[in-house]
Short mmCIF file of C-alpha atoms and ligand atoms in Angstrom, two decimals:
data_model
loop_
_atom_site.label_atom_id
_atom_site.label_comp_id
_atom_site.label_asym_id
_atom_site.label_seq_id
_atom_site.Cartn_x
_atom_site.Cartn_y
_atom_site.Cartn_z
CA UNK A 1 0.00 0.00 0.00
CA UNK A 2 1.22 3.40 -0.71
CA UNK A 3 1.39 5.37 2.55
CA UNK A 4 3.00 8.48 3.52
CA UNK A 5 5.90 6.23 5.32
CA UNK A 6 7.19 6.23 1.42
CA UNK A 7 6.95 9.34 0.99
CA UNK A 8 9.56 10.04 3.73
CA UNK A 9 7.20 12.17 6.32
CA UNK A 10 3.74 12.46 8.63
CA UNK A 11 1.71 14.91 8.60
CA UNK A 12 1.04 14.01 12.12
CA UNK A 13 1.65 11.51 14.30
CA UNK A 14 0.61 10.42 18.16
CA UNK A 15 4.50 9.70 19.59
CA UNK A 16 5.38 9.59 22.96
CA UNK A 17 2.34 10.78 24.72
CA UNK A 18 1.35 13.75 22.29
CA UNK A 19 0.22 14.75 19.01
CA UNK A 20 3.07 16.01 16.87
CA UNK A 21 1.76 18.24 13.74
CA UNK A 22 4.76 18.80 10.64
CA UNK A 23 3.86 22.93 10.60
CA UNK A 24 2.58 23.20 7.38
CA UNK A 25 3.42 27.38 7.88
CA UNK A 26 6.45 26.82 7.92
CA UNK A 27 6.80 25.19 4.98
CA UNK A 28 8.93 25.00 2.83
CA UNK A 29 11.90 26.87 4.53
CA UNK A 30 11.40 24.30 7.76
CA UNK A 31 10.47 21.11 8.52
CA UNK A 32 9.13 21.40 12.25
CA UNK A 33 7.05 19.17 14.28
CA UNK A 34 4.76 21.14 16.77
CA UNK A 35 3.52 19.24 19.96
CA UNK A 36 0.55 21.09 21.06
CA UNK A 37 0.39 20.96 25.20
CA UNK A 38 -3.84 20.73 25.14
CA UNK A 39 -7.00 21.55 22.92
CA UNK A 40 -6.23 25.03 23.39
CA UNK A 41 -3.32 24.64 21.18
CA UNK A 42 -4.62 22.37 18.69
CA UNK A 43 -7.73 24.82 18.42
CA UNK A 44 -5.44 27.59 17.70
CA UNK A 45 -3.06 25.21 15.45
CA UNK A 46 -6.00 24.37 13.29
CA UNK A 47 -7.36 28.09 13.05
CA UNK A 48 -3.86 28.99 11.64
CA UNK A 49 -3.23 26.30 9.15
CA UNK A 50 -0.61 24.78 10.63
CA UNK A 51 -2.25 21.46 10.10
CA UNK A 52 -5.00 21.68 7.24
CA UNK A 53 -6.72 19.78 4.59
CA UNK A 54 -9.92 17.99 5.49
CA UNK A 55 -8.49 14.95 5.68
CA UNK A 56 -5.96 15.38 7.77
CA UNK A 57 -8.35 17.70 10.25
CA UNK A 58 -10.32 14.77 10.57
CA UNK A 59 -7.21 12.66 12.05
CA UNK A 60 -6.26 15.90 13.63
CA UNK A 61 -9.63 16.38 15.85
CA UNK A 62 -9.71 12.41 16.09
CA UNK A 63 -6.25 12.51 18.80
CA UNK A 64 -7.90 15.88 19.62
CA UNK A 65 -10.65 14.07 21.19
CA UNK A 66 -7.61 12.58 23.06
CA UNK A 67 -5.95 15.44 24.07
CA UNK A 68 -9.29 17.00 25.19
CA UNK A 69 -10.00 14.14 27.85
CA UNK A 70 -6.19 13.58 28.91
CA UNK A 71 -4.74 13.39 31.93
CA UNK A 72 -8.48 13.94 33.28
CA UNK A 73 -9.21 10.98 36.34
CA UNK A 74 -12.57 12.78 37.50
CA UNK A 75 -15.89 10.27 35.60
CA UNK A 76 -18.05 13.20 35.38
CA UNK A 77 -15.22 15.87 34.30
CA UNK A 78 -14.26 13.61 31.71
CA UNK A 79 -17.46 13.00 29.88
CA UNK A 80 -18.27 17.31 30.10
CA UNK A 81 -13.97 17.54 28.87
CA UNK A 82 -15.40 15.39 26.39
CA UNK A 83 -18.84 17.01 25.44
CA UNK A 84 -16.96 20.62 24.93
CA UNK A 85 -14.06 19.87 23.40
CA UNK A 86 -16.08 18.19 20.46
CA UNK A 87 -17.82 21.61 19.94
CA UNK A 88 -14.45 23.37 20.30
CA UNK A 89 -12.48 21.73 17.57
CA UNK A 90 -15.56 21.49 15.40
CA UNK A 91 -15.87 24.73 15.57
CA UNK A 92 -12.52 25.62 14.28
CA UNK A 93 -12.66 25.31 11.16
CA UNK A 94 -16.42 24.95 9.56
CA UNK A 95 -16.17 23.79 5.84
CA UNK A 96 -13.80 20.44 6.06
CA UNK A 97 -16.89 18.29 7.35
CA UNK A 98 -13.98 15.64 7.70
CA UNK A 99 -13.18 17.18 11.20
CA UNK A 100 -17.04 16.44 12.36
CA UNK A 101 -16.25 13.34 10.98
CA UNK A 102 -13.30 12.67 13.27
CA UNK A 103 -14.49 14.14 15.95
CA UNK A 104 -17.86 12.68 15.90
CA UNK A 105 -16.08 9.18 15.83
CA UNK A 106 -14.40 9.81 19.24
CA UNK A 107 -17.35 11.50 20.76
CA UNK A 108 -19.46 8.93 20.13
CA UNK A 109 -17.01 5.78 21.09
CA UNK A 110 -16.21 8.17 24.03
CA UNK A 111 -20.18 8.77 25.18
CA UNK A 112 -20.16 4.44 25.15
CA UNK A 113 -16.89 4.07 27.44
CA UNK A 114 -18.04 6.15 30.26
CA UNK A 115 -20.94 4.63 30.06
CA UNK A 116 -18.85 1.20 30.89
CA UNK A 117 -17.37 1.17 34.24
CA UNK A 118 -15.90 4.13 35.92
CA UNK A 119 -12.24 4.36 34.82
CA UNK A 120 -11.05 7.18 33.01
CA UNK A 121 -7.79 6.28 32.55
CA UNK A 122 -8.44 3.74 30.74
CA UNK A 123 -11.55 5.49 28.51
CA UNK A 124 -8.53 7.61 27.72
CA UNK A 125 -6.35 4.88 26.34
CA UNK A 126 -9.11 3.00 24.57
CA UNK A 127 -10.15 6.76 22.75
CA UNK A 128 -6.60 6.55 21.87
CA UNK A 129 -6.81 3.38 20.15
CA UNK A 130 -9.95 4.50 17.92
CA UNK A 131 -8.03 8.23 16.78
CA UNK A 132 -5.10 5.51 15.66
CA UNK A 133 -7.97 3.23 13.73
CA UNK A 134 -9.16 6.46 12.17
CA UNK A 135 -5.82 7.73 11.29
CA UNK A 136 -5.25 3.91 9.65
CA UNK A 137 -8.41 4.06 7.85
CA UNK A 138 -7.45 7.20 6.28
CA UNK A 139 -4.37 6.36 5.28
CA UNK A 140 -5.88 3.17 3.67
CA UNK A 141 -8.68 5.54 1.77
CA UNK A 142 -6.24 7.50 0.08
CA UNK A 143 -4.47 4.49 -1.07
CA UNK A 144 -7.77 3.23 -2.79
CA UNK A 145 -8.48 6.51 -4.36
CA UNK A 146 -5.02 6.66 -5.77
CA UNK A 147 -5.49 3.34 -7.22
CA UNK A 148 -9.21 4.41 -8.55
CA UNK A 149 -7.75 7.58 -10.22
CA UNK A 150 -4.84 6.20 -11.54
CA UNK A 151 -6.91 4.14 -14.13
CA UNK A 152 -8.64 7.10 -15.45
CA UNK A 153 -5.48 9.01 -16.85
CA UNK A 154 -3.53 8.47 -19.67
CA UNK A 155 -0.25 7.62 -20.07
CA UNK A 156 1.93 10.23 -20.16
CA UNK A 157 -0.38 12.38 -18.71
CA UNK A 158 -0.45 16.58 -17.51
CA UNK A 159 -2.33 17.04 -14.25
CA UNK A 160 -3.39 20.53 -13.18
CA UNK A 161 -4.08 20.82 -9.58
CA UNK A 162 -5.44 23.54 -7.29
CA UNK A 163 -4.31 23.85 -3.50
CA UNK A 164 -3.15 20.94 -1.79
CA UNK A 165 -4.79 17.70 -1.91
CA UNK A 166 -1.80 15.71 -0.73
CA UNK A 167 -0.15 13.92 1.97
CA UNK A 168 0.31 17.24 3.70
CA UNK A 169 -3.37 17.28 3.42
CA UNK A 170 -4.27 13.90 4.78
CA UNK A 171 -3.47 11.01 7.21
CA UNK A 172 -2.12 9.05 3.54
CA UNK A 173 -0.79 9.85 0.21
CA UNK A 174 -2.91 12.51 -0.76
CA UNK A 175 -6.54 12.21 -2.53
CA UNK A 176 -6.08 14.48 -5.53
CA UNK A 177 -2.15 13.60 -5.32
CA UNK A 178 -3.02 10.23 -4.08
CA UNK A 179 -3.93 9.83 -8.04
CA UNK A 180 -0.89 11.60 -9.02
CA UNK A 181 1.74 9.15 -6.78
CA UNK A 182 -0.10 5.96 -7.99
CA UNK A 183 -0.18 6.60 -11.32
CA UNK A 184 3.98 7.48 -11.03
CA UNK A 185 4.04 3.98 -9.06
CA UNK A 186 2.02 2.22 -12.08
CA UNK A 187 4.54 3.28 -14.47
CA UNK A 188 3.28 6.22 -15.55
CA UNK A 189 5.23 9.67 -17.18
CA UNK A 190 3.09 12.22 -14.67
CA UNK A 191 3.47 15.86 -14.91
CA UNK A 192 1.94 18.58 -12.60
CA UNK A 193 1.05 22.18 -13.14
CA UNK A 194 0.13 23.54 -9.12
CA UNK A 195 -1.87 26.57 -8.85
CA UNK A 196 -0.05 28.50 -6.38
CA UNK A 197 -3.51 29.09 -4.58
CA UNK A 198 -3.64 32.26 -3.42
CA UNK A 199 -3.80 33.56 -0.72
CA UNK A 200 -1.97 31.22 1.66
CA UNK A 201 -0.17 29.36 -1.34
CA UNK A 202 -0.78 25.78 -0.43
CA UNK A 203 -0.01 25.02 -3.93
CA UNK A 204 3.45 26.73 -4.28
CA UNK A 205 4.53 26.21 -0.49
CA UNK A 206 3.00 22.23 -0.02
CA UNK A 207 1.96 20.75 -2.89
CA UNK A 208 5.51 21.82 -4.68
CA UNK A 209 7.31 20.98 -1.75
CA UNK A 210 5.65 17.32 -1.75
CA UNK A 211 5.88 16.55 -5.14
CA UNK A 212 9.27 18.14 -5.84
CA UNK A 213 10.40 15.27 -2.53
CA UNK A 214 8.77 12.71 -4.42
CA UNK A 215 10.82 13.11 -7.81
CA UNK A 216 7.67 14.46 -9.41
CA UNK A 217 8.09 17.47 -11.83
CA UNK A 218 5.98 20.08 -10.98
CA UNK A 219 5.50 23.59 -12.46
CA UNK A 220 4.02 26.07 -9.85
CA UNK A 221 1.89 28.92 -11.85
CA UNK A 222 -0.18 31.52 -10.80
CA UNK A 223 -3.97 30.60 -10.14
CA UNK A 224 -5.00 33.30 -13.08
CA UNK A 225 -2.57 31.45 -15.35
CA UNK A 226 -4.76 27.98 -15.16
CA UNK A 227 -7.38 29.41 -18.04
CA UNK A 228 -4.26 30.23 -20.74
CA UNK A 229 -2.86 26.37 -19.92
CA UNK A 230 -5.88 24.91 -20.87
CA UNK A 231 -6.47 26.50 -23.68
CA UNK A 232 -3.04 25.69 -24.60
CA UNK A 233 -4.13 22.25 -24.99
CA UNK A 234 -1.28 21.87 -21.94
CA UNK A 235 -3.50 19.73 -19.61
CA UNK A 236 -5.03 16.10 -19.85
CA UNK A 237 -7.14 16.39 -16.58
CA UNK A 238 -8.04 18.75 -13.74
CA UNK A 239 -8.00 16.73 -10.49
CA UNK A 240 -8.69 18.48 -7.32
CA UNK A 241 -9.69 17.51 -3.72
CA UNK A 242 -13.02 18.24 -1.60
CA UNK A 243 -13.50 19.88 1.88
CA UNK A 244 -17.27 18.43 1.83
CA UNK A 245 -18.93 17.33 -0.63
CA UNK A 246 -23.21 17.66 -0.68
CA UNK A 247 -25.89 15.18 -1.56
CA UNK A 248 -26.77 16.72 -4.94
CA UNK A 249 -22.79 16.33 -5.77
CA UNK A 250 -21.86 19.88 -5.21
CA UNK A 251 -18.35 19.89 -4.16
CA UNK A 252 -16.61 22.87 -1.61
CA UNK A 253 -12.91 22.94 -1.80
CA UNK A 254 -10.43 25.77 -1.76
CA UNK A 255 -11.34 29.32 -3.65
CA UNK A 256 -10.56 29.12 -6.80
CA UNK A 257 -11.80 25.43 -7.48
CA UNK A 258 -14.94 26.89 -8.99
CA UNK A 259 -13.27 29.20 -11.86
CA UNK A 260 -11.01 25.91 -12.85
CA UNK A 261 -14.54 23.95 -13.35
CA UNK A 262 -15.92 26.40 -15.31
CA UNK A 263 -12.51 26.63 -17.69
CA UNK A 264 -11.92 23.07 -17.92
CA UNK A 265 -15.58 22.39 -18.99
CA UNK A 266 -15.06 25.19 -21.66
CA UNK A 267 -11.49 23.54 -22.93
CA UNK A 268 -13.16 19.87 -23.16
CA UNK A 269 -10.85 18.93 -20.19
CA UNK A 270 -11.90 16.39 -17.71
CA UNK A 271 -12.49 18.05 -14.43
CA UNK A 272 -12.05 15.14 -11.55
CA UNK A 273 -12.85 15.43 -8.00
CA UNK A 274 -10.74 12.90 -5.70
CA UNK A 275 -11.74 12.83 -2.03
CA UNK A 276 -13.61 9.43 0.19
CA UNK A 277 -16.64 9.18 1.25
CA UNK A 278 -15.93 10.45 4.67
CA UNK A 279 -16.30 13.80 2.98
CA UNK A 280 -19.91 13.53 1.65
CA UNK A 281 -21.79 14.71 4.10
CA UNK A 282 -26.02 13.13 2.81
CA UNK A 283 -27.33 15.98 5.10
CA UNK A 284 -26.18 18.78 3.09
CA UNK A 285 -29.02 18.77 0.35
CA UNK A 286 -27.11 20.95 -1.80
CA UNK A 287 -24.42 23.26 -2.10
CA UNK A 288 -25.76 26.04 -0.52
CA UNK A 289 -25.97 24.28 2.89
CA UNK A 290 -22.53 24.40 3.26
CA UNK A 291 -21.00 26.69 5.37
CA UNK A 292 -18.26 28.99 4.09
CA UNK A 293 -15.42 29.65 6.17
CA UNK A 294 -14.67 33.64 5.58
CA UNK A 295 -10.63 33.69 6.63
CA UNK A 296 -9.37 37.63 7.91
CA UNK A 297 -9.06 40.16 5.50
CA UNK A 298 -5.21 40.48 6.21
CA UNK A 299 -4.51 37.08 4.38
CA UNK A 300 -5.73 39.03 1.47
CA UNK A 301 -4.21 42.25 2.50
CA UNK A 302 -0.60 41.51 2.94
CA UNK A 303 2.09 40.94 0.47
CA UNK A 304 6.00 39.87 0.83
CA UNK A 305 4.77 41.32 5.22
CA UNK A 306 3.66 44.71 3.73
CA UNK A 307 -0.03 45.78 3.45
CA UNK A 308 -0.92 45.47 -0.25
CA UNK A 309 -3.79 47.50 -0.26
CA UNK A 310 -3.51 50.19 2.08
CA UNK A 311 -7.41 51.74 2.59
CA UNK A 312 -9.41 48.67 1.25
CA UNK A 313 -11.24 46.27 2.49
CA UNK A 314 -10.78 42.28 1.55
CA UNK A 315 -13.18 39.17 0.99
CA UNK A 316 -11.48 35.89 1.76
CA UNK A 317 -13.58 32.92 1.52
CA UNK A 318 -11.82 30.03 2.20
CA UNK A 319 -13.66 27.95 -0.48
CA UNK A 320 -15.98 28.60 -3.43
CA UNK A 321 -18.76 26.03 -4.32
CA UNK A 322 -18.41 23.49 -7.61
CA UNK A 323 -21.93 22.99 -9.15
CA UNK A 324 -22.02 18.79 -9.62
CA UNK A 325 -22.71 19.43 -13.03
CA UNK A 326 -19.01 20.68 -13.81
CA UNK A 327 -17.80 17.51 -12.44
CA UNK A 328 -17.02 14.97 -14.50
CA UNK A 329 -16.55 12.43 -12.45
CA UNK A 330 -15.61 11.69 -8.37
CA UNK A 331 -13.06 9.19 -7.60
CA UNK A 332 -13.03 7.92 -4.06
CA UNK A 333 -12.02 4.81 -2.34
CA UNK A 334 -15.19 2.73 -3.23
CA UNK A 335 -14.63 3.27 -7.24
CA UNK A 336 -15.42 6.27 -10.26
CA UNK A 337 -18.74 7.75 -10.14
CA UNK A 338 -19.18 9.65 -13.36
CA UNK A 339 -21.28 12.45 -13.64
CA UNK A 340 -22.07 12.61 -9.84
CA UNK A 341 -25.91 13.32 -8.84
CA UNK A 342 -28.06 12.63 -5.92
CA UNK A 343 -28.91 9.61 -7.13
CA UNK A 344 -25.94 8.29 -8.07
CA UNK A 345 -23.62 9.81 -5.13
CA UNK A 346 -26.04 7.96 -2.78
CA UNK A 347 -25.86 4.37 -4.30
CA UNK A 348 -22.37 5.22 -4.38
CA UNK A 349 -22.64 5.78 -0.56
CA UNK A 350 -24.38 3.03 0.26
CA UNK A 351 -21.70 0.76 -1.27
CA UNK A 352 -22.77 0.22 -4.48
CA UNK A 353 -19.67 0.88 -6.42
CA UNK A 354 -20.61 2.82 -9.82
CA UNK A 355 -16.66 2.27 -11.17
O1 MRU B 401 -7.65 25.78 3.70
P1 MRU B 401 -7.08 24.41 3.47
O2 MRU B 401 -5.64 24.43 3.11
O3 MRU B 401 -7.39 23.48 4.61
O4 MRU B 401 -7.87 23.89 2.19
C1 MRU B 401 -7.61 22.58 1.74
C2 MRU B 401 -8.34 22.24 0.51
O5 MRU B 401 -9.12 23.00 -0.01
C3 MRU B 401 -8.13 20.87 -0.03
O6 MRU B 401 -8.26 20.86 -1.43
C4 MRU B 401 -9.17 19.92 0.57
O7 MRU B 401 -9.18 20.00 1.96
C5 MRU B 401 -8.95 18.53 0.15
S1 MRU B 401 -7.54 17.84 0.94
C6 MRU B 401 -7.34 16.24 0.46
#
């Protein structure tokens, strides 16, 4: 299985009593592991980006749920530790429905240990042992999707990407570049073109810094540039990740998703969506149900640490919405669902595999 062991890094990791994040801000000029002492931390780790993707927030509030409850030997002070940090990590970061996800997981096998006996301690350790299952799982998901995507491209194939869909975005190898690493491990001549992804540059900062590790050539542009490549005739597919993903197929993922939909649908390019099924989330009916995380205007605002646009105001929403009917088809670990819809995202759901 491809795992992020190969690639030569975690994006975090539970090691010697504490969560260790690899700073994603300071990236590329450092590779630093912070060890955040309690939730308070990881709250204000997670508000800053210093671990992101939706993925990998999932894993992250998973041994959050840990940190939340640790050290705690009091029944009834543990299940209310419990009970509030859940709303405080999912309340960090609103669009990534895989840090619910997480979270929910360890709340809920949480809620049925104290219901068990009357030994913290021990809750503790066993809550440990489900954030490690859920890190495994995800690690095992991306895996699958790589394998899923891989099939779809051709051989040698041009991938434009947007933001960072990779291992520094997951507990694995990356959803969007979980296709990109499989198909270079089937054989394949892959090329990448990274939108730099303004305004935090994901792209330029972690996606090049990932791929450039792995041996893969990548070419960082500027988001704007993405409509001139395709028109070039300079990209096979558009394959991008998801921070939730609604019933009706509508996908959110970073700003500046939506714009690259609209081009590659105009250029004949296949626009794929690579993210698992932990990121559907059947209770959004549709797009518009999912809420958009508005980031401060200074992320906008500032340029090389000097105000850009002295006197003006900025918008800075995190993510933009893809209509489902952009999309030409969503790869995730249970197989290729072309042309997702309500219908067919919820077979897909339910386990009937549409690949
Ligand atoms: O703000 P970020 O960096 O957390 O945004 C991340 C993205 O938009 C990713 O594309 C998405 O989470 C999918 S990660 C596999």
């Amino acid at each position: 299985m491809l795992d992020q062991a190969s690639l030569g890094f975690a994006t975090l990791r539970w090691r010697d009593g504490g969560l260790e994040l690899l700073d994603q801000t300071a990236l590329p000029a450092e590779e630093r592991y912070l060890r955040p002492a309690g939730l308070p931390e990881l709250v204000a780790a997670i508000r800053r980006l210093a671990v992101r993707g939706a993925p990998a927030l999932g894993c992250a509030g998973a041994y959050g749920m840990v940190l939340a409850v640790a050290g705690e030997d009091d029944p009834v002070r543990w299940r209310r530790r419990l009970e509030t940090g859940a709303e405080e990590l999912i309340a960090a970061r609103p669009t990534a429905v895989n840090l619910a996800v997480g979270v929910g997981r360890l709340l809920a096998a949480g809620r049925r240990l104290a219901g068990d006996g009357a030994d913290p301690r021990r809750w503790t350790q066993a809550l440990l042992a489900e954030a490690r299952a859920f890190h495994a799982e995800d690690e095992a998901l991306c895996a699958e999707i790589g394998r899923n995507g891989a099939e779809l491209l051709p051989d040698p194939v041009r991938i434009l990407t947007h933001c960072n869909a990779g291992a520094l975005a997951t507990g694995g190898i990356g959803t969007a570049l979980g296709v990109v690493y499989a198909a270079r491990a089937a054989g394949r001549t892959v090329r990448v073109l990274a939108d730099e992804t303004r305004p935090l540059l994901q792209g330029a900062r972690l996606t090049a810094w990932e791929l450039t590790r792995a041996g893969i050539p990548v070419t960082v542009q500027a988001d704007g540039a993405a409509g001139s490549a395709l028109a070039a005739g300079e990209v096979d597919a558009v394959i991008v990740g998801a921070d939730r993903i609604a019933a009706n197929g509508d996908v959110a993922n970073k700003v500046g998703t939506y714009p690259l939909a609209v081009l590659a649908r105009e250029h004949g390019v296949p626009f794929y969506v690579a993210a698992p099924t932990t990121t559907i989330d059947l209770d959004c009916p549709d797009g518009s149900a999912i809420p958009i995380e508005q980031r401060p205007e200074e992320e906008v605002l500032a340029f090389a640490g000097a105000a850009a646009a002295p006197g003006a105001r900025a918008r800075n929403p995190a993510f933009d919405l893809t209509p489902a009917a952009l999309v030409t088809a969503l790869v995730t670990e249970r197989g290729v669902l072309p042309a997702p819809d309500r219908t067919g995202l919820a077979a897909h759901c339910a386990g009937a595999s549409s690949g």
